[in-house]
Short mmCIF file of C-alpha atoms in Angstrom, two decimals:
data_model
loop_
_atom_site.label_atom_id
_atom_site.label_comp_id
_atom_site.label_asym_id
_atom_site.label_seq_id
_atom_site.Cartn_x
_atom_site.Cartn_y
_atom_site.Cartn_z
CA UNK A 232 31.32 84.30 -36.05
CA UNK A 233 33.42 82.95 -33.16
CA UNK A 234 31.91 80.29 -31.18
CA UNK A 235 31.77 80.56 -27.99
CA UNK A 236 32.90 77.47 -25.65
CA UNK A 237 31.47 76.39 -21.85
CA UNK A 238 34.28 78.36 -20.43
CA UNK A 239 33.37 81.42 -22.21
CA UNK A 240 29.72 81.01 -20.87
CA UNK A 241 31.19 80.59 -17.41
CA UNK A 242 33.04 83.48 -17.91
CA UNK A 243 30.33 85.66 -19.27
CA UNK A 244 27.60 84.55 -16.23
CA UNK A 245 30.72 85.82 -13.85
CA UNK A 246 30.99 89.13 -15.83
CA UNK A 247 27.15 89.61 -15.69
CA UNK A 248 27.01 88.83 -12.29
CA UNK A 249 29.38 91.48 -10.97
CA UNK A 250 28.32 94.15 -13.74
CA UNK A 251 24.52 94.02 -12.74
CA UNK A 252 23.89 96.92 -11.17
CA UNK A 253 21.54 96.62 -8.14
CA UNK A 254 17.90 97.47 -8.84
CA UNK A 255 18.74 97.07 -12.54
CA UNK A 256 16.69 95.21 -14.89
CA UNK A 257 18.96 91.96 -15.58
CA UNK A 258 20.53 91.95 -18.87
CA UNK A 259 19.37 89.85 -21.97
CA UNK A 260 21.74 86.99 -21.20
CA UNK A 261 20.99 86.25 -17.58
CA UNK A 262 18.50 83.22 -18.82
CA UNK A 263 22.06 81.47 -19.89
CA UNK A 264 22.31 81.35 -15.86
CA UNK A 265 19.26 78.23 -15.56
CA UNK A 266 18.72 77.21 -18.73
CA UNK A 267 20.74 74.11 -18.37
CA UNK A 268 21.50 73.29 -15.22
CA UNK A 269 21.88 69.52 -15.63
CA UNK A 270 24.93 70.00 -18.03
CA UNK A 271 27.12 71.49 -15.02
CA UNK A 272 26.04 68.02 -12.65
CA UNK A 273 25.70 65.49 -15.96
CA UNK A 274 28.33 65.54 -17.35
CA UNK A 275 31.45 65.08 -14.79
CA UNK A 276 29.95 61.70 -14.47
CA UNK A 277 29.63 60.72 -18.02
CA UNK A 278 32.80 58.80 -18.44
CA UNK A 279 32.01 56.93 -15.55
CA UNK A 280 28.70 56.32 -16.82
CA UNK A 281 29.93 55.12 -19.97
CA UNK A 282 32.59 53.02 -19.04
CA UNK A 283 30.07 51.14 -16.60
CA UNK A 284 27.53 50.85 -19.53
CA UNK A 285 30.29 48.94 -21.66
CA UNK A 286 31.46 46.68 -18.69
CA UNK A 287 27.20 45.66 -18.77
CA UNK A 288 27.10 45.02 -22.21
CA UNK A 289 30.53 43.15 -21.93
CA UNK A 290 29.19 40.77 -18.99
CA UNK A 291 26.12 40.46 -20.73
CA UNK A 292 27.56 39.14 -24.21
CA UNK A 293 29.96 36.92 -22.23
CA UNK A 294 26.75 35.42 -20.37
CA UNK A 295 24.67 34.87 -23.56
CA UNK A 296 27.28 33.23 -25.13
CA UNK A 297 28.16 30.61 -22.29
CA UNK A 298 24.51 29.78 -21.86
CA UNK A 299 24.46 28.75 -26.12
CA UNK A 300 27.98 27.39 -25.68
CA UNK A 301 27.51 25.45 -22.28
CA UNK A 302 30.99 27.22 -21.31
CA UNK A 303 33.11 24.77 -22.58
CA UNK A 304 35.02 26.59 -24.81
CA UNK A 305 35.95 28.93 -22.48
CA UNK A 306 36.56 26.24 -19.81
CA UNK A 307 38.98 24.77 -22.97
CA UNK A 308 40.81 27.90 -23.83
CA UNK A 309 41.54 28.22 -20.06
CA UNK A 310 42.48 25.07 -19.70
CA UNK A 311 45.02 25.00 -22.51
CA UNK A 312 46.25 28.13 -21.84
CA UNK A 313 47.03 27.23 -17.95
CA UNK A 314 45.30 30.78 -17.40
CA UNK A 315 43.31 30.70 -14.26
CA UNK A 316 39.71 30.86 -14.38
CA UNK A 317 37.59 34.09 -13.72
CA UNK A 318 37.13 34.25 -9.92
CA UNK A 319 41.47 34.13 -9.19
CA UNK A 320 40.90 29.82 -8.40
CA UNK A 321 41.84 27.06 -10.72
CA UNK A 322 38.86 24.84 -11.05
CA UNK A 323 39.46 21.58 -10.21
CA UNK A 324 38.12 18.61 -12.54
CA UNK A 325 36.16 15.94 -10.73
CA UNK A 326 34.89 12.70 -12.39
CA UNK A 327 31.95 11.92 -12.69
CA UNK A 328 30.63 8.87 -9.90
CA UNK A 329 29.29 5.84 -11.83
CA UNK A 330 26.19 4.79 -10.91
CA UNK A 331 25.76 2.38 -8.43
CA UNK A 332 25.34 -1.39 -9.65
CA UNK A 333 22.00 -3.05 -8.49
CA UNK A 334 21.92 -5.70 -6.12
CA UNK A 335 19.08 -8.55 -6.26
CA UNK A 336 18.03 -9.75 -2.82
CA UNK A 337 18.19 -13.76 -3.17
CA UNK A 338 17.57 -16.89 -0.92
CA UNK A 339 19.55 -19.51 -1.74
CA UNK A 340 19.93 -23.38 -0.97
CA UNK A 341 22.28 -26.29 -2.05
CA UNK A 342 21.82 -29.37 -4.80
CA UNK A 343 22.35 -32.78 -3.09
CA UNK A 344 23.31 -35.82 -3.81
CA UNK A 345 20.99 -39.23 -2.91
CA UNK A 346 18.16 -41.25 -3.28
CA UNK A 347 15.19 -39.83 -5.16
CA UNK A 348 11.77 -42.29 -5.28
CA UNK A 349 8.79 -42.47 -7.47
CA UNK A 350 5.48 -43.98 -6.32
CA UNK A 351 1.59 -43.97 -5.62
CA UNK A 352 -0.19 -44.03 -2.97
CA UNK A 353 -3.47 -46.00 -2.12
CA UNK A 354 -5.67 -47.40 0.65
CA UNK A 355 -6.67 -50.76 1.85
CA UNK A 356 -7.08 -53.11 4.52
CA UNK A 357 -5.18 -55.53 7.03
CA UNK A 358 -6.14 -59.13 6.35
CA UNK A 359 -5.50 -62.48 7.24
CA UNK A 360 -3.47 -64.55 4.63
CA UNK A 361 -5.99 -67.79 5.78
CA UNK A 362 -8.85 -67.21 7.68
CA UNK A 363 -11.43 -70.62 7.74
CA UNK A 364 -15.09 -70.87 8.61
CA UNK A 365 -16.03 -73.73 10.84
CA UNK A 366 -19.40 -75.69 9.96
CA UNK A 367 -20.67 -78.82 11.83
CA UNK A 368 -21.47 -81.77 9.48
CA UNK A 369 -25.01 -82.10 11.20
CA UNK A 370 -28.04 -80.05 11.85
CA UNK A 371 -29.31 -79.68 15.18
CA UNK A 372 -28.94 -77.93 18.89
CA UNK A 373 -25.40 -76.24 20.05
CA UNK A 374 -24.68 -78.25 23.12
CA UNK A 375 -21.20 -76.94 24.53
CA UNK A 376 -19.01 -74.53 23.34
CA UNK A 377 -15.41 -74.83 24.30
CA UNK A 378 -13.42 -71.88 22.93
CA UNK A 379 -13.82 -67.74 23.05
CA UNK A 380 -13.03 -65.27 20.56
CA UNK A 381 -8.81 -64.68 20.57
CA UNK A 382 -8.24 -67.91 21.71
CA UNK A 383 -5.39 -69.77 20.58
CA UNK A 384 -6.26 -73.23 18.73
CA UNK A 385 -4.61 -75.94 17.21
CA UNK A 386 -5.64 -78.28 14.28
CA UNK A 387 -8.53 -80.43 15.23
CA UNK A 388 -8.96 -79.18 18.88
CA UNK A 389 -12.26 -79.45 19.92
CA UNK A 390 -14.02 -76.12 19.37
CA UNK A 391 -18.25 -77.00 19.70
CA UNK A 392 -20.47 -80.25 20.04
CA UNK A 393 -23.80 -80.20 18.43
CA UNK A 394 -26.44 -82.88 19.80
CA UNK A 395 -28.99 -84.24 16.55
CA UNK A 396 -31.46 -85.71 18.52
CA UNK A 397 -34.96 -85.38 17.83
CA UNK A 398 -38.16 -86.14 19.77
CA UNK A 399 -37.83 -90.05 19.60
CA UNK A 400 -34.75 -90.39 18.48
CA UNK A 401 -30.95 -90.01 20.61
CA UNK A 402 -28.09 -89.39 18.95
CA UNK A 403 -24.41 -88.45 20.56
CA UNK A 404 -22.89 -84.88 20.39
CA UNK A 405 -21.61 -84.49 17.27
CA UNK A 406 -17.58 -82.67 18.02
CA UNK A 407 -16.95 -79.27 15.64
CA UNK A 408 -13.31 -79.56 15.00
CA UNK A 409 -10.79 -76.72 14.01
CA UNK A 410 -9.30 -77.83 10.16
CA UNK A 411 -6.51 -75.66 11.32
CA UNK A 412 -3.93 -73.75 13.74
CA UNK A 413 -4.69 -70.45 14.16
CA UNK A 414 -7.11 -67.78 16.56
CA UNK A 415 -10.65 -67.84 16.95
CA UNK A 416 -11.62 -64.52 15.28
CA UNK A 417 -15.52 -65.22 15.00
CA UNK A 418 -18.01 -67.41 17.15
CA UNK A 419 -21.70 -67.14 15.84
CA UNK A 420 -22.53 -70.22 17.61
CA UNK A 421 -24.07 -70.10 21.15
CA UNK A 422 -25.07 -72.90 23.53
CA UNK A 423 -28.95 -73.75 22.75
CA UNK A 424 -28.87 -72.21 19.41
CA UNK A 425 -29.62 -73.73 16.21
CA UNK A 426 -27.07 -74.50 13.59
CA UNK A 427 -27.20 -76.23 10.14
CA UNK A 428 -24.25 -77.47 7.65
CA UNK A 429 -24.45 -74.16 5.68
CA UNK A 430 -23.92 -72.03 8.69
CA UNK A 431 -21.05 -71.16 10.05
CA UNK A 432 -20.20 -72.01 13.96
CA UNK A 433 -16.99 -70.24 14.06
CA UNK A 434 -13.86 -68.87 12.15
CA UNK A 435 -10.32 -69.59 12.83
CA UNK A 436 -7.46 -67.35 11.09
CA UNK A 437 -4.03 -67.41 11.38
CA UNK A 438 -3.18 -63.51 12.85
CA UNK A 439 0.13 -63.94 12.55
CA UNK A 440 0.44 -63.83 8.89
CA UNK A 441 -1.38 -60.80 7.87
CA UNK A 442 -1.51 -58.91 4.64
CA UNK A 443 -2.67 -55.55 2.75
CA UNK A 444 -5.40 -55.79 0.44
CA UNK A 445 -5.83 -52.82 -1.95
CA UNK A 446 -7.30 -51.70 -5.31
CA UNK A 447 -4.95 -50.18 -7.95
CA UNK A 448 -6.58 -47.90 -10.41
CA UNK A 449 -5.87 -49.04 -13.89
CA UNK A 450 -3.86 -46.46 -15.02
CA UNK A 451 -1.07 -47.48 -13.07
CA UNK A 452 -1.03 -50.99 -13.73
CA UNK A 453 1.65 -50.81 -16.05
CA UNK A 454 3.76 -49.46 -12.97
CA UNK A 455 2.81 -52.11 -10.26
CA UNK A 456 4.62 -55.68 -10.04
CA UNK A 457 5.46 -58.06 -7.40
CA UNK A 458 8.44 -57.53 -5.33
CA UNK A 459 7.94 -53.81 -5.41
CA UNK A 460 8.92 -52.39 -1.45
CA UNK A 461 6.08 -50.45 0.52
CA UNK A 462 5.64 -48.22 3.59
CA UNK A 463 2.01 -48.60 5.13
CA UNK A 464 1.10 -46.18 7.41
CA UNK A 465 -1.71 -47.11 9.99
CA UNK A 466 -4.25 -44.86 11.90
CA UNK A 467 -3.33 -46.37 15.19
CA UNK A 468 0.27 -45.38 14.76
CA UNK A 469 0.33 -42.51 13.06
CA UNK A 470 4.20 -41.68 13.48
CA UNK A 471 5.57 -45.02 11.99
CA UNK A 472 6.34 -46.85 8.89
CA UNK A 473 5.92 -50.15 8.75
CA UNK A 474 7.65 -52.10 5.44
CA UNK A 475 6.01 -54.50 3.19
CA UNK A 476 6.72 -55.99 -0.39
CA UNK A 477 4.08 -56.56 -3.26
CA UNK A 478 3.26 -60.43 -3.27
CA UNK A 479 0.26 -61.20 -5.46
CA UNK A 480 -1.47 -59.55 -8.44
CA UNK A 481 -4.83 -59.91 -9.43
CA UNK A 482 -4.75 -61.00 -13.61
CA UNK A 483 -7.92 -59.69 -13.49
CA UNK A 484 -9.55 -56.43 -13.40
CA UNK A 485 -12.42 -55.48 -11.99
CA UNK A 486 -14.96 -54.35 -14.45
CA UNK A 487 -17.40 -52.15 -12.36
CA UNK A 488 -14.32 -50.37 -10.80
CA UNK A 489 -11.63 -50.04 -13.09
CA UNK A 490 -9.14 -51.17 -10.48
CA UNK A 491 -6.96 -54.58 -9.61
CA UNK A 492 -6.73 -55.82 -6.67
CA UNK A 493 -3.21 -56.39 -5.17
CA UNK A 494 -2.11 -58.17 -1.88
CA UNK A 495 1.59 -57.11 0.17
CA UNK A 496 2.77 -58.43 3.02
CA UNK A 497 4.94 -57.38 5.95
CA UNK A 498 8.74 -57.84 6.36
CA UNK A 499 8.39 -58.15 9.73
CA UNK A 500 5.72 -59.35 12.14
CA UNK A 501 4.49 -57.01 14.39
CA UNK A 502 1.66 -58.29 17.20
CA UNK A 503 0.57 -54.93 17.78
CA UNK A 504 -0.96 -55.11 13.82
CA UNK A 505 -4.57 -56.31 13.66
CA UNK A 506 -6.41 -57.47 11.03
CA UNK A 507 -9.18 -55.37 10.34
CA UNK A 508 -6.79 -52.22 10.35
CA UNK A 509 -7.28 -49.16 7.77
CA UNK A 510 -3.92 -49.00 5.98
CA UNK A 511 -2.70 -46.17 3.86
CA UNK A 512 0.09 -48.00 1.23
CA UNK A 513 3.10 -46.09 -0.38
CA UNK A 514 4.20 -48.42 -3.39
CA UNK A 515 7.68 -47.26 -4.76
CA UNK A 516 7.30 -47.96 -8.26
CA UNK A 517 11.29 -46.47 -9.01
CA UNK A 518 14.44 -45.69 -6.71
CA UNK A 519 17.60 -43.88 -7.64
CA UNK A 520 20.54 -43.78 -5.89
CA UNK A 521 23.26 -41.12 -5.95
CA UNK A 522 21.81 -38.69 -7.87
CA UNK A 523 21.76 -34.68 -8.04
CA UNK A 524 18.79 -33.23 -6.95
CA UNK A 525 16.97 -29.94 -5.96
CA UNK A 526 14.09 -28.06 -5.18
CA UNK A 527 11.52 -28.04 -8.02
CA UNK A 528 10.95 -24.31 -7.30
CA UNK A 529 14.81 -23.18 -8.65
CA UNK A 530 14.51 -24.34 -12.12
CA UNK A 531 13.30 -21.59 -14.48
CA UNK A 532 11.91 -22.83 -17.84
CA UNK A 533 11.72 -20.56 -20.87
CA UNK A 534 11.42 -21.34 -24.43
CA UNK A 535 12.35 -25.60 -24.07
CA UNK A 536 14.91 -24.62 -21.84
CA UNK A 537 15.44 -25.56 -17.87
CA UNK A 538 17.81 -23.38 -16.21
CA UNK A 539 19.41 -22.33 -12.89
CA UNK A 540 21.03 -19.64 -11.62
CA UNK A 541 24.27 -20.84 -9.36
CA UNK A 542 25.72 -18.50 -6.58
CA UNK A 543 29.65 -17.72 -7.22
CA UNK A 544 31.34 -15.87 -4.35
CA UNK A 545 34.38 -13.64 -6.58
CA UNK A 546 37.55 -12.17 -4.63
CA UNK A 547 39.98 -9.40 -6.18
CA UNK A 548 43.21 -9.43 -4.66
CA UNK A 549 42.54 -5.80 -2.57
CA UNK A 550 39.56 -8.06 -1.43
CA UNK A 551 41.61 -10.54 -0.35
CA UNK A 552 44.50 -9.09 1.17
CA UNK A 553 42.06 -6.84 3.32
CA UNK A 554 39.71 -9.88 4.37
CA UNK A 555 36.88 -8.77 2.75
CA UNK A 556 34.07 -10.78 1.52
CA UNK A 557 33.70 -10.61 -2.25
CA UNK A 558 30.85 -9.72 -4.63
CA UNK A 559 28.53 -12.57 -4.95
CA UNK A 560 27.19 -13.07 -8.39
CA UNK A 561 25.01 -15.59 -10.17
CA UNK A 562 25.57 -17.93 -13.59
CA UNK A 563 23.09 -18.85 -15.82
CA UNK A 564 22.99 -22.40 -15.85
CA UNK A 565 21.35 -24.78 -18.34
CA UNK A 566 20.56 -28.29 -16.68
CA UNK A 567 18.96 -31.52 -18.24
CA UNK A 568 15.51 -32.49 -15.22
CA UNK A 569 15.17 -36.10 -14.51
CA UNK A 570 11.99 -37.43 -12.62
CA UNK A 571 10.03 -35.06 -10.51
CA UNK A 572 8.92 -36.48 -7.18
CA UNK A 573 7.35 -35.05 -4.50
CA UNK A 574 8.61 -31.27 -5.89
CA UNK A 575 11.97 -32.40 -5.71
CA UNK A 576 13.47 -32.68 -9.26
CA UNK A 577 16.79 -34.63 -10.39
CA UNK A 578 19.11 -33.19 -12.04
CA UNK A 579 20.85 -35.55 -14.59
CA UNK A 580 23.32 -32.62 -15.96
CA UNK A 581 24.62 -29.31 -15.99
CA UNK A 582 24.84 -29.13 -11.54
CA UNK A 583 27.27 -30.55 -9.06
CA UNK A 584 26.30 -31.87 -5.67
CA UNK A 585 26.48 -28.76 -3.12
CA UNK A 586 26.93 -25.97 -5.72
CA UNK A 587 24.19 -23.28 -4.12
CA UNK A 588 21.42 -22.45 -6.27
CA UNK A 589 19.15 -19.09 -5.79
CA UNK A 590 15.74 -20.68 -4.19
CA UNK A 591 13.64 -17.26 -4.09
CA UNK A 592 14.11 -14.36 -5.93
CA UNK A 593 15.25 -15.86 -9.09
CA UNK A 594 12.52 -14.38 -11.36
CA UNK A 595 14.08 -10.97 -12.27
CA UNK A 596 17.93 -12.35 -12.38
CA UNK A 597 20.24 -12.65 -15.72
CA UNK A 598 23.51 -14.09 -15.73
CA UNK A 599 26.53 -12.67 -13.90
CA UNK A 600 24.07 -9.89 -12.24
CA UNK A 601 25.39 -9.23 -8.42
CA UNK A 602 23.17 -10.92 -5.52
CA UNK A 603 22.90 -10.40 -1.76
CA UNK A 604 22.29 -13.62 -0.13
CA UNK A 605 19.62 -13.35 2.68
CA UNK A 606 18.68 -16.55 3.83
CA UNK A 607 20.16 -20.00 3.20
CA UNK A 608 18.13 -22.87 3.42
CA UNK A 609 18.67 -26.37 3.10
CA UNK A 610 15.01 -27.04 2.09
CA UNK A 611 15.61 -30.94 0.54
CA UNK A 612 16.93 -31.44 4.57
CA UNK A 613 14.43 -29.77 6.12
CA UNK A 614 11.35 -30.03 3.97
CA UNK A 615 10.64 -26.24 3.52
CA UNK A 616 12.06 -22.52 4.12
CA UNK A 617 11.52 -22.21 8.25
#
């Protein structure tokens, strides 16, 4: 049987159409007319349809892949073939930007070179060096008194009389004499008093010559011996220092207090100095010239070791041709300490006089890390940060 083909069909409906006759009952293949209507609107479109459907499935393969592969081997193949990448552009390679190197905020302040002091500190009094009590050799009535407290007296001037006479008996004034040159500093004795050989009638010292007398606690004995220097500080003039030098040690210690008594004297006289006078004493007990010193506070100790970290300024030569200040970094440093005084520490090696040391910040810093210097303080000058 011959098959017949979609133009045949075509063919046929147009035959049936024009041989229907009109009012006749349609003929048995009329149905052919609506049974498929999509065919005629379907399938003009098909190869479109189709060749869209592969282009999807081609995208889609191409995107699965890249996500597995990361696209580089496409990126490579274009690259070595010089083909240009999809989208018509060559893409152009940029390098990545290194990160950013951290910078350690720092304050910073120099080692210097001088004296350095040890010493201790303690509290006494201003005395007279010789200070006499004046006693009359007989008992009886003060008759006349001849001097006032602060006057000025010399050996053997008269100072009081007392008169011995007794009911019945008459007896001259008997003179009180001064043994020695100095100031009246007491004067118990008052006219119509009574007075004996054991009491005193006055006191003469010599104010000129006056001295420090304090206790040392027995632990630093060992430390303390005469010729030592001094700075005594007084209450009445707070703002100055006035020298003195150790003169006289005690050989013995007091039992009940632990402590020996030691005497100093001052360099210079000064008449505005009583005796009497609360005096705080500064013994140096060592002195160092010409050495390296710095702030306590900058040495880091780990593990036995003492360490600072020194400031470097570095240049490059694009630095330096354009004027540019260069990166500042910081060195590890290993130092041998001397004494500490006063939180000021020597430095007997491993630092140079004026080489800048980081004073604050120094905690989280390893060698040759970069620093930006915020303050700079000259704190052994000044006594602090401002």
């Amino acid at each position: 049987m011959k098959k017949t083909s979609f133009g045949d069909t075509a063919a046929i409906e147009g035959i049936s159409r024009r041989g229907a006759p009109r009012g006749g009952a349609p003929r048995r293949h009329a149905p052919l007319q609506d049974a498929h209507p999509h065919r005629r609107r379907a399938l003009p479109f098909a190869p479109i349809l189709l060749l869209t459907l592969a282009l999807i499935l081609a995208l889609g393969g191409c995107s699965v892949i890249e996500r597995f592969t990361g696209g580089d081997a496409a990126e490579a193949t274009e690259e070595d073939s010089g083909a240009a990448p999809r989208g018509g552009r060559r893409a152009t390679q940029v390098p990545a930007a290194e990160p950013a190197e951290q910078l350690f905020a720092v304050n910073v302040t120099p080692a210097v070179q001088g004296q350095i002091r040890d010493y201790i500190e303690v509290n006494g009094d201003v005395q007279t060096t010789t200070s006499v009590d004046i006693f009359s050799n007989t008992a009886g009535e003060v008759a006349r008194v001849h001097v006032r407290v602060g006057d000025r007296v010399e050996a053997e001037q008269l100072i009081a009389e007392v008169d011995a006479s007794r009911p019945g008996q008459t007896f001259a004034p008997s003179p009180v004499r001064s043994p020695i040159a100095g100031t009246i500093t007491r004067l118990p004795a008052r006219v119509g008093s009574q007075v004996t050989p054991s009491v005193p009638v006055a006191q003469v010292s010599r104010t000129t010559e006056l001295e420090i007398v304090v206790p040392i606690a027995e632990r630093f004995i060992s430390k303390v011996r005469t010729g030592l220097n001094a700075e005594v500080r007084l209450d009445a003039f707070p703002d100055q220092r006035f020298p003195a030098r150790v003169t006289e040690l005690n050989p013995v210690v007091d039992p009940l207090t632990r402590t020996l008594e030691i005497k100093l004297r001052f360099n210079r006289p000064d008449p505005r100095i009583r005796a009497g006078m609360f005096a705080e004493v500064r013994i140096i007990t060592e002195q160092k010239e010409n050495v390296v010193k710095v702030p306590a506070d900058v040495v880091i100790r780990r593990f036995g070791e003492s360490f600072v970290f020194v400031v470097r300024e570095e240049h490059d030569e694009a630095e330096e041709s354009s004027g540019e200040t260069g990166h500042t970094r910081v060195e590890r440093r290993l130092i041998t300490p001397g004494i500490l005084i006063d939180n000021t520490l020597e430095v007997t090696a491993g630092l140079e006089p004026n080489e800048t040391v980081v004073y604050q910040g120094q905690a989280l810093l390893e060698d040759g890390v970069a620093v930006r210097v915020i303050n700079r303080f000259n704190v052994l000058e000044t006594g602090g940060t401002p």
